[in-house]
Amino acid sequence: MKRILLAAFLLFVTITHFAQDPWKITTTNIDPSNYYGVTVANGMIGIVSSPEPFKVKEVVLAGAYDLYGRGRVSNFLRSFNLLNMYLEIDGRRIDARSVTNMKQELDMRHASFTTSFDYGDKASVSYTYYSLRHLPYTVLMDISITAKKDIKITGASVMEAPDALKDVQNYYNEIDRPHVVISLLTSTAKSPTGKFQLCASNTFLFTEPHGQEPRVIHEMWDNNMHLMKFSRDISSGSTYRFTIAGSSITSAHHDDPLNEVERLTIYAKLEGRDRLLNFHRKAWEELWQSDIIIEGDPQSQQDVHSMMYHLYSFVREGTALSPSPMGLSGLGYNGHVFWDTELWMFPAILVLHPELAKSMVEYRYQRLDAAKRNAFSKGFKGAMFPWESAETGVEETPVWALSGPFEHHITACVAIAAWNYYCVTQDKNWLREKGWPILSATADFWASRVERNGPGKYDIKNVVAADEWAENVDNNAFTNAAAKANLQYATEAAKLLGITPNPDWLHVASNIPILKMADGVTQEHATYQGEGIKQADVNLLAYPLQEITDPQQILKDLAFYETRVPNEGTPAMTQAVFATLYARLGDGEKAYHFFKDAYIPNLNPPFRVIAETRGGTNPYFATGAGGVLQSVLMGFGGLSITPRGIVQVKSTLPKNWKSLTITGIGPDKKKFTR
């Protein structure tokens, strides 16, 4: 059934592909009961769309966590919703029931989200918001009203505190200078435990000359909400425009968030709309210099751009932050950081934008001491990274979940990411200062973690596999192979730096077993008997680990495990691994089948946002996007990360792709074609 549905979908896409814009996702089919918002973000602040006019579903801040909600562990904090507003025309407030011809559009090239509609015979309205790329804590919304007859409008910016925040305080200030008047709508509150202070502020940017701006009025509604508003007459046939700029920051980001948030908003006001948008667009133009261009498949092109757009949106250069599986699209998985980052998102970001990837590995480096304490508490040496990580780097997995104490492969995933960062950048100074401490400490962990039961039997027992349905098993294929890679890379790094490596590392690596079943298929773990699998495990030994390189063995493992993936409850990455391997093995059509099967069944309306599983409701799943992008970059594109940098290996395109061009790769911004 799964294959039939996919084939039907692909036929539909083939018939309708001419309508697909490579950069814009547009919808007029806005059903609030079946609506999954799309995110505009800049790596620090994410704004999630709503089907309601002038409403934003939520504002999510990176790097700010507090203990509340699910699992008695830290959680992402919602910030003040600083872009919500209302618009009245001739005394009537606009809502979803009073508008027609509503359209919403995500412009991925410029990272903007636009909603437009008609309000009866009185006006056409449009608004566009941005999470400004060059200003990490600042957002902007443009509003345009074209009058069809003489009308009077009232526009209001409404500042509302999320329910979880406490001790909310609201302020309104008007700064009057000879050259400018600045109205500041500001709110501050404490996080649920009082650990952090959260602040937000915004202001109007009017187009009128100074002294002719509308009069702004402040209204206090209750402790959790206040607003500022203005009124204006608009004559028939004319267009009136205004802008709201605002900022949000917490004490996790700045020692004085209340004053700083107003400074940032004033900065935006005095920069002005045009300069703000010019810098924003320039920043995104630079990001899109690293691009994937597919000729012959417009829908895949649009989908790939969407995946790239979301990963670019969820990561920011110059930070020590790393994205969660849902990025800045909401509070999924509490905003925690998993192997999703290192194994799935990181490789794609690394080859496209090493400067973004650097922030992700810096996140782990700054939490290395916490990983060492974690290893100590479990009786091991070196550093043991937590399965779920947040602000401090301690284990944040809810106690009832078994993954926290036992999903140890995360430690190797972190080390492999650090090694790959060096391979791509060839930055020996970074390797010495930050990569080596990670690689050596994680290698020490594995040397102490194995149980030395004789030659070829340095077992790694009692783990949760990469395939998480396999809990508390021995000698998991991916865990063992990743540990071997960790030990080997630490040894190579030592030699590059002129450091004598611990000889025990390679000794241990050479004795960690990779199990086989009677028919020669690589065995997922010691007691595996052919059960269904949640996600790729054994097949990861071929890519990305390169533990298995023989094409016949890769094919044998593929043929076995691709039939063990059920239709429901499995994440998007598994089929992406299959696609990558088949593309490298020369089977472009099978690769294309699994490329589409990885994400098409997971799409949600109206913006084709990816959920974690088929029929899932928790978009946007950045992990899946990272996996699918790897199938394009490393699969169809043949890119390979090696100690010599990025090279291109043999690969095959699907028949319906005329060409594949990958630009801006690595530090040298190279171009690759297929």
XYZ file of C-alpha atoms in Angstrom:
674
model
C 0.000 0.000 0.000
C 2.832 2.403 0.939
C 4.443 1.987 -2.504
C 1.091 2.483 -4.288
C 0.366 5.709 -2.420
C 3.834 7.021 -3.094
C 3.554 6.175 -6.786
C 0.216 7.994 -6.954
C 1.715 11.024 -5.298
C 4.661 11.071 -7.661
C 2.262 10.862 -10.623
C 0.354 13.832 -9.224
C 3.592 15.758 -8.815
C 4.604 14.886 -12.383
C 1.324 16.270 -13.699
C 1.402 19.466 -11.624
C 5.098 20.186 -11.261
C 4.974 23.173 -13.626
C 3.266 25.203 -10.935
C 6.034 24.843 -8.358
C 8.101 27.893 -7.546
C 11.631 26.959 -6.399
C 11.667 29.697 -3.738
C 8.094 30.369 -2.661
C 5.507 28.146 -1.011
C 2.074 29.694 -1.445
C -1.322 28.592 -0.190
C -4.889 29.802 -0.423
C -6.218 26.640 1.197
C -6.072 27.860 4.786
C -8.010 25.523 7.043
C -7.418 26.393 10.720
C -8.391 22.859 11.738
C -5.677 21.342 9.534
C -2.964 23.958 9.630
C 0.687 23.455 10.535
C 2.536 26.704 10.821
C 5.794 27.473 9.107
C 8.691 29.195 10.857
C 10.613 32.353 10.125
C 13.803 32.322 12.179
C 17.347 33.667 12.330
C 19.045 31.028 14.463
C 18.056 32.792 17.679
C 14.394 33.755 17.512
C 11.694 31.776 15.700
C 8.242 33.035 14.707
C 5.622 30.401 13.904
C 2.748 31.335 11.594
C -0.961 31.240 12.387
C -4.061 30.961 10.164
C -5.597 33.899 12.051
C -5.012 37.358 10.557
C -2.407 39.405 12.430
C -1.643 36.560 14.799
C 1.535 34.618 15.396
C 1.262 31.170 16.944
C 4.365 31.512 19.112
C 7.784 33.055 19.475
C 10.595 30.667 20.427
C 14.013 31.739 21.729
C 17.133 29.605 21.380
C 19.362 29.000 24.377
C 16.806 29.784 27.099
C 15.551 26.844 29.185
C 13.807 26.426 32.505
C 12.429 23.539 34.531
C 8.724 23.188 33.774
C 6.315 21.082 31.802
C 6.957 17.568 30.539
C 9.306 15.152 32.245
C 10.576 17.255 35.159
C 13.424 18.488 32.970
C 14.326 21.807 31.405
C 12.271 23.060 28.479
C 12.490 25.725 25.808
C 10.906 28.987 26.862
C 8.235 30.714 24.826
C 8.896 34.406 24.634
C 6.403 37.260 24.616
C 4.385 37.304 21.447
C 5.655 40.672 20.260
C 4.183 40.590 16.732
C 0.540 39.983 17.531
C -1.638 42.936 16.603
C -5.135 43.879 15.551
C -6.475 46.099 12.784
C -9.829 47.871 12.807
C -11.389 49.366 9.708
C -14.218 51.804 10.269
C -14.546 50.608 13.826
C -14.777 46.864 13.065
C -11.962 44.514 14.001
C -10.692 42.192 11.292
C -10.780 38.456 11.983
C -10.747 35.243 9.972
C -14.534 35.344 9.427
C -14.503 38.823 7.914
C -11.822 38.385 5.226
C -11.819 36.842 1.763
C -9.162 35.779 -0.744
C -6.713 35.052 2.041
C -3.296 33.939 0.862
C -0.123 33.081 2.773
C 3.343 32.762 1.298
C 6.748 31.726 2.582
C 9.548 33.359 0.598
C 12.553 31.158 1.334
C 15.073 33.233 -0.596
C 14.367 36.299 1.570
C 13.181 34.488 4.717
C 9.871 36.286 4.949
C 6.258 35.285 5.522
C 3.394 37.238 3.929
C -0.348 37.110 4.533
C -2.748 38.999 2.267
C -6.550 39.268 2.079
C -9.478 41.467 1.146
C -11.740 43.121 3.687
C -15.045 43.372 1.884
C -15.307 46.346 -0.457
C -13.236 48.529 1.834
C -9.587 47.455 1.680
C -6.921 45.028 0.582
C -4.459 44.196 3.342
C -1.030 42.590 3.397
C 1.571 42.055 6.103
C 5.011 40.481 6.035
C 7.214 39.554 8.947
C 10.917 38.769 9.257
C 13.257 37.436 11.881
C 16.142 39.706 10.964
C 19.206 37.682 10.053
C 21.768 40.324 10.948
C 20.158 41.160 14.319
C 19.774 37.977 16.362
C 17.153 39.255 18.817
C 15.091 41.483 16.517
C 12.006 40.922 14.358
C 10.088 43.154 11.982
C 6.619 43.224 10.448
C 5.518 45.356 7.490
C 1.815 46.209 7.146
C 0.211 47.601 3.991
C -3.455 48.699 3.633
C -4.854 49.758 0.252
C -8.210 51.515 0.579
C -10.987 50.729 -1.921
C -13.029 53.630 -0.481
C -12.400 56.252 2.169
C -11.739 54.421 5.461
C -10.447 54.968 8.963
C -8.022 52.422 10.392
C -6.846 51.688 13.906
C -3.733 49.558 14.225
C -2.610 48.123 17.541
C 0.484 46.221 18.616
C -0.480 43.808 21.378
C 2.161 42.464 23.775
C 1.051 39.267 25.477
C 2.905 37.061 27.962
C 2.786 33.246 27.656
C 0.929 31.517 30.464
C 4.041 29.828 31.882
C 5.761 33.124 32.722
C 5.249 34.803 36.097
C 5.691 38.205 37.730
C 4.822 39.978 34.497
C 5.496 43.711 34.441
C 4.493 46.052 31.616
C 6.004 49.403 30.689
C 5.290 52.114 28.176
C 7.722 54.887 27.420
C 7.766 57.643 24.856
C 11.160 59.085 23.979
C 10.789 62.511 22.407
C 13.803 63.988 20.661
C 14.017 66.849 18.170
C 14.455 64.407 15.268
C 12.379 61.424 16.409
C 9.607 60.171 18.685
C 9.959 56.570 19.850
C 7.062 54.746 21.487
C 8.272 51.708 23.431
C 5.910 48.912 24.422
C 7.887 46.745 26.847
C 7.186 43.689 28.992
C 9.305 41.663 31.375
C 8.664 38.483 33.336
C 10.341 35.676 35.201
C 10.674 32.154 33.869
C 8.577 29.485 35.639
C 11.152 28.829 38.401
C 12.389 32.404 38.490
C 15.733 31.354 37.019
C 15.647 33.784 34.087
C 14.254 37.171 33.232
C 12.564 37.385 29.819
C 12.016 40.746 28.150
C 10.441 42.023 24.951
C 9.916 45.453 23.475
C 8.587 46.862 20.217
C 7.834 50.136 18.486
C 6.082 51.573 15.438
C 8.007 52.757 12.393
C 5.885 55.219 10.439
C 6.447 56.530 6.906
C 5.310 60.067 7.659
C 7.914 62.816 8.173
C 8.847 63.548 11.764
C 6.142 65.605 13.403
C 3.405 64.207 11.170
C 3.293 60.676 12.588
C 0.056 59.389 14.089
C -0.438 59.867 17.813
C 0.264 56.645 19.710
C -1.933 55.687 22.684
C -1.067 53.094 25.318
C -3.688 50.831 26.916
C -3.200 48.485 29.846
C -5.603 45.535 29.708
C -4.387 43.156 32.399
C -1.174 41.885 33.924
C -0.420 39.641 30.946
C -1.343 41.987 28.101
C -1.019 45.598 27.049
C -0.981 47.443 23.748
C -0.229 50.622 21.883
C -2.384 51.876 19.031
C -2.883 54.653 16.523
C -5.573 55.741 14.056
C -5.369 57.093 10.510
C -7.687 58.093 7.710
C -6.934 56.594 4.295
C -8.482 57.989 1.139
C -9.869 55.757 -1.603
C -7.222 54.338 -3.917
C -4.272 55.143 -1.654
C -2.018 52.809 0.292
C -0.894 53.318 3.874
C 2.141 51.492 5.244
C 3.627 51.132 8.694
C 6.052 48.788 10.394
C 6.450 47.152 13.800
C 9.979 46.347 14.958
C 10.678 44.538 18.181
C 13.248 42.592 20.150
C 13.256 39.778 22.671
C 16.101 38.709 24.938
C 16.611 36.943 28.261
C 19.097 36.944 31.101
C 20.496 33.750 29.559
C 21.741 35.959 26.706
C 22.504 39.263 28.467
C 23.178 40.434 32.012
C 20.748 43.357 31.727
C 17.928 42.124 29.472
C 15.325 44.777 30.335
C 17.442 47.750 29.358
C 19.087 45.882 26.500
C 15.803 44.893 24.869
C 14.761 48.550 24.705
C 18.183 49.535 23.364
C 17.837 46.908 20.612
C 14.367 48.152 19.688
C 15.551 51.760 19.612
C 18.454 50.660 17.413
C 16.002 49.091 14.955
C 13.831 52.207 15.003
C 16.726 54.514 14.205
C 18.165 52.199 11.571
C 14.829 52.383 9.789
C 12.846 49.849 7.815
C 14.789 50.060 4.561
C 18.235 49.617 6.112
C 16.989 46.739 8.287
C 15.560 44.876 5.321
C 18.563 45.565 3.113
C 20.946 44.051 5.670
C 18.582 41.123 6.247
C 18.334 40.362 2.533
C 22.080 40.683 2.055
C 22.685 38.168 4.849
C 20.321 35.669 3.227
C 21.868 36.238 -0.191
C 25.182 35.182 1.313
C 23.615 32.072 2.837
C 22.083 31.090 -0.491
C 25.446 31.217 -2.225
C 25.570 27.667 -0.912
C 22.725 26.123 -2.862
C 21.432 22.895 -4.396
C 20.028 23.251 -7.928
C 17.977 20.382 -9.339
C 17.060 20.556 -13.013
C 14.060 18.536 -14.125
C 12.106 18.069 -10.887
C 10.512 21.348 -9.716
C 8.742 19.871 -6.709
C 11.904 18.225 -5.389
C 13.709 21.522 -5.966
C 11.174 23.402 -3.867
C 11.230 20.744 -1.148
C 15.029 20.740 -0.980
C 15.066 24.531 -0.729
C 12.575 24.262 2.126
C 14.849 21.815 3.952
C 17.866 24.059 3.448
C 15.901 27.128 4.461
C 14.840 25.538 7.741
C 18.325 24.325 8.653
C 19.792 27.741 7.822
C 17.036 29.335 9.916
C 17.663 27.154 12.963
C 21.441 27.708 13.229
C 23.463 30.869 13.679
C 27.132 31.685 13.205
C 29.114 32.877 16.211
C 27.084 31.166 18.915
C 27.527 28.109 21.095
C 24.018 26.875 20.325
C 22.872 23.706 18.611
C 19.430 22.923 17.176
C 16.923 20.513 18.635
C 15.030 18.069 16.385
C 12.327 20.719 15.877
C 14.708 23.640 15.653
C 12.921 26.921 16.428
C 9.544 25.685 15.164
C 8.122 25.050 18.626
C 8.777 23.290 21.894
C 9.025 19.726 20.552
C 11.342 17.447 22.533
C 11.664 20.296 25.045
C 14.134 21.991 22.725
C 16.808 19.473 23.749
C 19.833 18.528 21.654
C 20.268 14.852 20.609
C 22.321 12.862 18.111
C 19.903 14.415 15.646
C 22.290 17.331 15.515
C 25.590 15.568 14.977
C 24.556 12.673 12.772
C 21.693 14.143 10.768
C 21.754 17.942 10.593
C 25.457 18.644 11.079
C 26.916 16.949 7.955
C 24.655 18.861 5.568
C 25.275 22.173 7.325
C 29.007 21.424 7.541
C 29.545 21.058 3.785
C 27.226 23.964 2.954
C 28.277 26.416 5.667
C 31.172 25.385 7.928
C 30.826 28.652 9.857
C 27.322 27.612 10.932
C 28.480 24.097 11.802
C 31.185 25.602 14.026
C 28.503 26.920 16.397
C 27.062 23.420 16.699
C 30.348 21.770 17.664
C 31.197 24.710 19.940
C 28.029 23.848 21.851
C 29.502 20.431 22.685
C 32.979 21.767 23.456
C 31.599 24.169 26.053
C 29.817 21.263 27.752
C 32.771 18.887 27.732
C 33.340 19.252 31.473
C 29.733 18.259 32.121
C 30.280 15.196 29.911
C 33.335 14.275 31.979
C 31.300 14.492 35.177
C 28.640 12.322 33.548
C 31.228 9.638 32.718
C 32.588 9.763 36.259
C 29.125 9.262 37.738
C 28.647 6.111 35.619
C 32.035 4.690 36.602
C 33.799 5.439 33.308
C 36.786 7.522 32.265
C 36.875 10.383 29.801
C 33.720 12.151 28.643
C 30.236 10.707 28.184
C 27.811 13.096 26.513
C 24.141 13.020 27.608
C 21.440 11.661 25.332
C 19.382 14.837 25.837
C 21.272 18.060 26.426
C 20.069 21.593 27.107
C 21.743 24.602 28.694
C 24.214 23.029 31.109
C 25.141 19.792 29.343
C 23.856 17.484 32.093
C 21.528 14.605 31.224
C 18.062 16.008 30.479
C 16.244 12.835 29.399
C 13.072 12.324 31.474
C 13.718 9.696 34.107
C 11.078 7.316 32.766
C 12.824 7.097 29.375
C 15.583 4.486 29.161
C 17.611 6.338 26.537
C 19.287 8.711 28.974
C 21.461 6.256 30.866
C 22.034 3.838 27.963
C 22.032 5.479 24.501
C 25.789 5.838 24.592
C 26.412 6.155 20.854
C 25.744 9.896 21.225
C 29.283 10.235 22.623
C 30.792 8.819 19.442
C 28.471 10.953 17.300
C 29.819 14.102 18.977
C 33.410 12.974 18.409
C 32.760 12.096 14.753
C 31.242 15.541 14.197
C 34.326 17.184 15.706
C 36.611 15.136 13.455
C 34.513 15.931 10.387
C 34.670 19.632 11.211
C 38.454 19.423 11.090
C 38.367 17.365 7.877
C 36.277 19.979 6.082
C 38.031 23.085 7.428
C 41.584 21.705 7.820
C 41.852 24.056 10.807
C 44.669 22.583 12.919
C 44.488 25.362 15.493
C 40.843 24.510 16.114
C 41.713 20.810 16.200
C 44.367 21.396 18.830
C 42.334 23.753 21.009
C 38.856 22.240 20.802
C 38.687 19.156 18.594
C 41.447 17.243 20.354
C 39.978 17.679 23.863
C 36.672 16.227 22.586
C 38.259 13.391 20.597
C 40.699 12.303 23.295
C 38.191 12.425 26.147
C 35.574 10.452 24.197
C 38.199 7.893 23.148
C 39.118 7.447 26.801
C 35.436 6.844 27.500
C 35.169 4.006 24.996
C 38.423 2.416 26.155
C 36.920 2.249 29.653
C 33.406 1.374 28.433
C 34.251 -1.868 26.608
C 34.280 -5.162 28.468
C 37.496 -6.983 27.539
C 36.472 -10.580 27.015
C 39.326 -11.736 24.810
C 40.557 -11.001 21.268
C 37.756 -9.734 19.053
C 35.427 -9.624 22.031
C 35.808 -6.178 23.514
C 32.081 -6.063 24.007
C 29.905 -3.009 24.514
C 27.012 -4.386 26.494
C 23.694 -3.043 27.745
C 22.985 -0.144 25.428
C 19.982 1.365 23.694
C 20.677 0.976 19.979
C 20.472 3.677 17.349
C 17.340 1.700 16.496
C 15.618 2.754 19.718
C 13.190 -0.160 19.687
C 16.185 -2.276 20.680
C 16.662 -1.436 24.356
C 19.341 -2.755 26.698
C 21.021 -4.978 24.125
C 24.628 -6.048 23.643
C 27.027 -5.226 20.812
C 24.728 -2.950 18.845
C 26.104 -2.551 15.327
C 25.973 1.240 15.154
C 27.209 1.802 18.703
C 30.165 -0.533 18.194
C 31.104 0.862 14.785
C 30.770 4.468 15.963
C 32.963 3.713 18.982
C 35.591 2.215 16.640
C 35.487 5.336 14.473
C 35.831 7.555 17.551
C 38.950 5.662 18.694
C 40.477 5.726 15.198
C 39.817 9.434 14.659
C 41.308 10.315 18.050
C 44.435 8.413 17.044
C 44.631 10.218 13.694
C 44.123 13.587 15.361
C 46.962 12.909 17.793
C 49.343 12.099 14.944
C 48.378 15.263 13.067
C 49.113 17.341 16.161
C 52.413 15.657 16.950
C 50.968 14.021 20.069
C 51.701 10.405 20.910
C 48.305 8.679 20.865
C 47.279 6.244 23.511
C 48.128 2.864 21.916
C 45.211 1.308 23.737
C 42.760 3.212 21.549
C 43.596 1.325 18.360
C 43.973 -1.900 20.316
C 40.431 -1.517 21.613
C 39.103 -0.460 18.200
C 40.531 -3.569 16.530
C 38.793 -5.829 19.031
C 35.271 -4.355 19.053
C 33.057 -6.900 17.268
C 30.671 -6.242 14.370
C 28.308 -9.217 14.428
C 26.958 -11.229 11.481
C 23.908 -13.461 11.146
C 24.132 -16.935 9.638
C 23.253 -15.648 6.156
C 26.008 -13.015 6.271
C 23.766 -10.035 6.981
C 25.248 -7.649 9.531
C 23.431 -8.269 12.810
C 21.920 -5.244 14.531
C 22.733 -6.553 17.995
C 23.579 -9.821 19.718
C 19.972 -11.001 20.156
C 18.505 -9.530 16.957
C 16.349 -12.004 15.032
C 14.830 -9.941 12.217
C 12.391 -7.735 14.141
C 11.032 -4.465 12.754
C 13.312 -1.471 13.225
C 12.445 2.084 14.180
C 15.257 3.673 12.190
C 18.508 3.011 10.379
C 21.177 1.286 12.406
C 23.169 -1.349 10.505
C 22.982 0.612 7.256
C 24.749 3.532 8.928
C 27.867 1.367 8.981
C 28.107 1.870 5.211
C 27.239 5.566 5.351
C 28.383 7.655 7.115
C 30.713 5.438 9.166
C 32.349 3.571 6.235
C 32.900 0.592 8.501
C 31.409 -1.533 5.708
C 32.752 -0.699 2.240
C 32.159 -3.864 0.199
C 29.299 -3.114 -2.257
C 27.924 -6.644 -2.040
C 27.751 -6.481 1.742
C 26.106 -3.061 1.574
C 23.501 -4.421 -0.855
C 22.898 -7.491 1.287
C 22.322 -5.333 4.378
C 20.063 -2.971 2.425
C 17.944 -5.777 1.020
C 17.407 -7.172 4.504
C 16.805 -4.038 6.559
C 14.741 -1.992 4.111
C 11.990 -4.599 4.535
C 12.129 -4.266 8.348
C 10.921 -0.663 8.415
C 7.161 -0.524 9.131
C 4.826 1.988 7.513
C 4.073 3.852 10.724
C 6.021 5.237 13.640
C 9.403 5.563 11.961
C 11.298 8.831 11.439
C 12.213 10.353 8.096
C 15.966 9.682 8.275
C 15.915 5.928 7.668
C 14.792 6.001 4.046
C 17.232 8.874 3.449
C 20.101 6.561 4.381
C 18.782 3.959 1.950
C 18.597 6.649 -0.751
C 22.176 7.753 -0.091
C 23.522 4.224 -0.359
C 21.585 3.290 -3.484
C 22.706 6.501 -5.213
C 26.327 5.643 -4.449
C 25.816 2.062 -5.598
C 24.520 3.243 -8.974
C 20.787 2.558 -8.604
C 19.313 6.007 -9.194
C 15.690 4.856 -9.340
C 15.751 2.984 -6.051
C 17.569 5.942 -4.549
C 14.863 8.285 -5.825
C 12.118 6.065 -4.418
C 13.638 6.188 -0.950
C 14.448 9.909 -1.281
C 10.750 10.630 -1.781
C 9.627 7.985 0.690
C 11.757 9.641 3.370
C 9.644 12.775 3.569
C 6.599 12.849 1.259
C 4.400 10.774 3.622
C 5.472 13.071 6.485
C 4.352 16.364 4.926
C 1.672 18.471 6.566
C -0.491 21.228 5.065
C -0.484 23.878 3.903
C 3.297 24.531 3.614
C 4.642 20.989 3.233
C 6.346 21.071 6.612
C 7.967 17.788 7.614
C 6.713 15.886 10.644
C 8.834 13.280 12.380
C 6.720 10.341 11.221
C 4.062 9.490 8.674
C 0.903 11.170 9.861
C 2.871 12.966 12.577
C 1.793 16.325 13.972
C 5.020 17.749 15.389
C 6.657 19.777 12.611
C 9.115 21.112 11.675
C 11.350 18.004 11.880
C 14.790 19.400 11.142
C 16.389 15.997 11.765
C 14.518 14.531 8.811
C 15.439 17.510 6.654
C 19.104 16.953 7.505
C 18.887 13.290 6.561
C 17.162 13.990 3.246
C 19.653 16.719 2.390
C 22.447 14.228 2.966
C 20.793 11.913 0.447
C 21.039 14.739 -2.099
C 24.493 16.062 -1.176
C 26.290 12.823 -0.313
C 24.037 10.448 -2.197
C 23.061 11.862 -5.593
C 25.801 14.515 -5.410
C 28.495 12.077 -4.287
C 30.111 14.476 -1.813
C 32.291 12.741 0.742
C 34.033 14.134 3.828
C 37.592 12.809 4.003
C 40.771 13.755 5.899
C 41.758 15.603 2.694
C 38.597 17.677 2.707
C 35.449 17.303 0.605
C 35.790 15.103 -2.477
C 33.277 13.712 -4.955
C 32.775 9.969 -5.336
C 30.762 8.005 -7.894
C 26.997 8.403 -7.695
C 23.942 8.232 -9.916
C 21.066 10.666 -10.480
C 17.426 9.649 -10.951
C 16.357 9.531 -14.602
C 14.012 12.495 -14.214
C 16.795 14.766 -12.923
C 18.569 16.386 -15.840
C 21.374 17.674 -13.647
C 22.386 18.435 -10.072
C 24.532 21.468 -9.238
C 25.823 22.105 -5.735
C 27.396 25.491 -5.100
C 29.312 27.138 -2.279
C 30.677 23.945 -0.751
C 33.225 23.997 2.054
C 35.501 26.866 3.095
C 36.570 27.428 -0.527
C 32.976 27.614 -1.814
C 33.538 24.979 -4.475
C 31.033 23.898 -7.103
C 30.145 20.280 -7.849
C 27.946 18.920 -10.623
C 26.322 15.649 -11.616
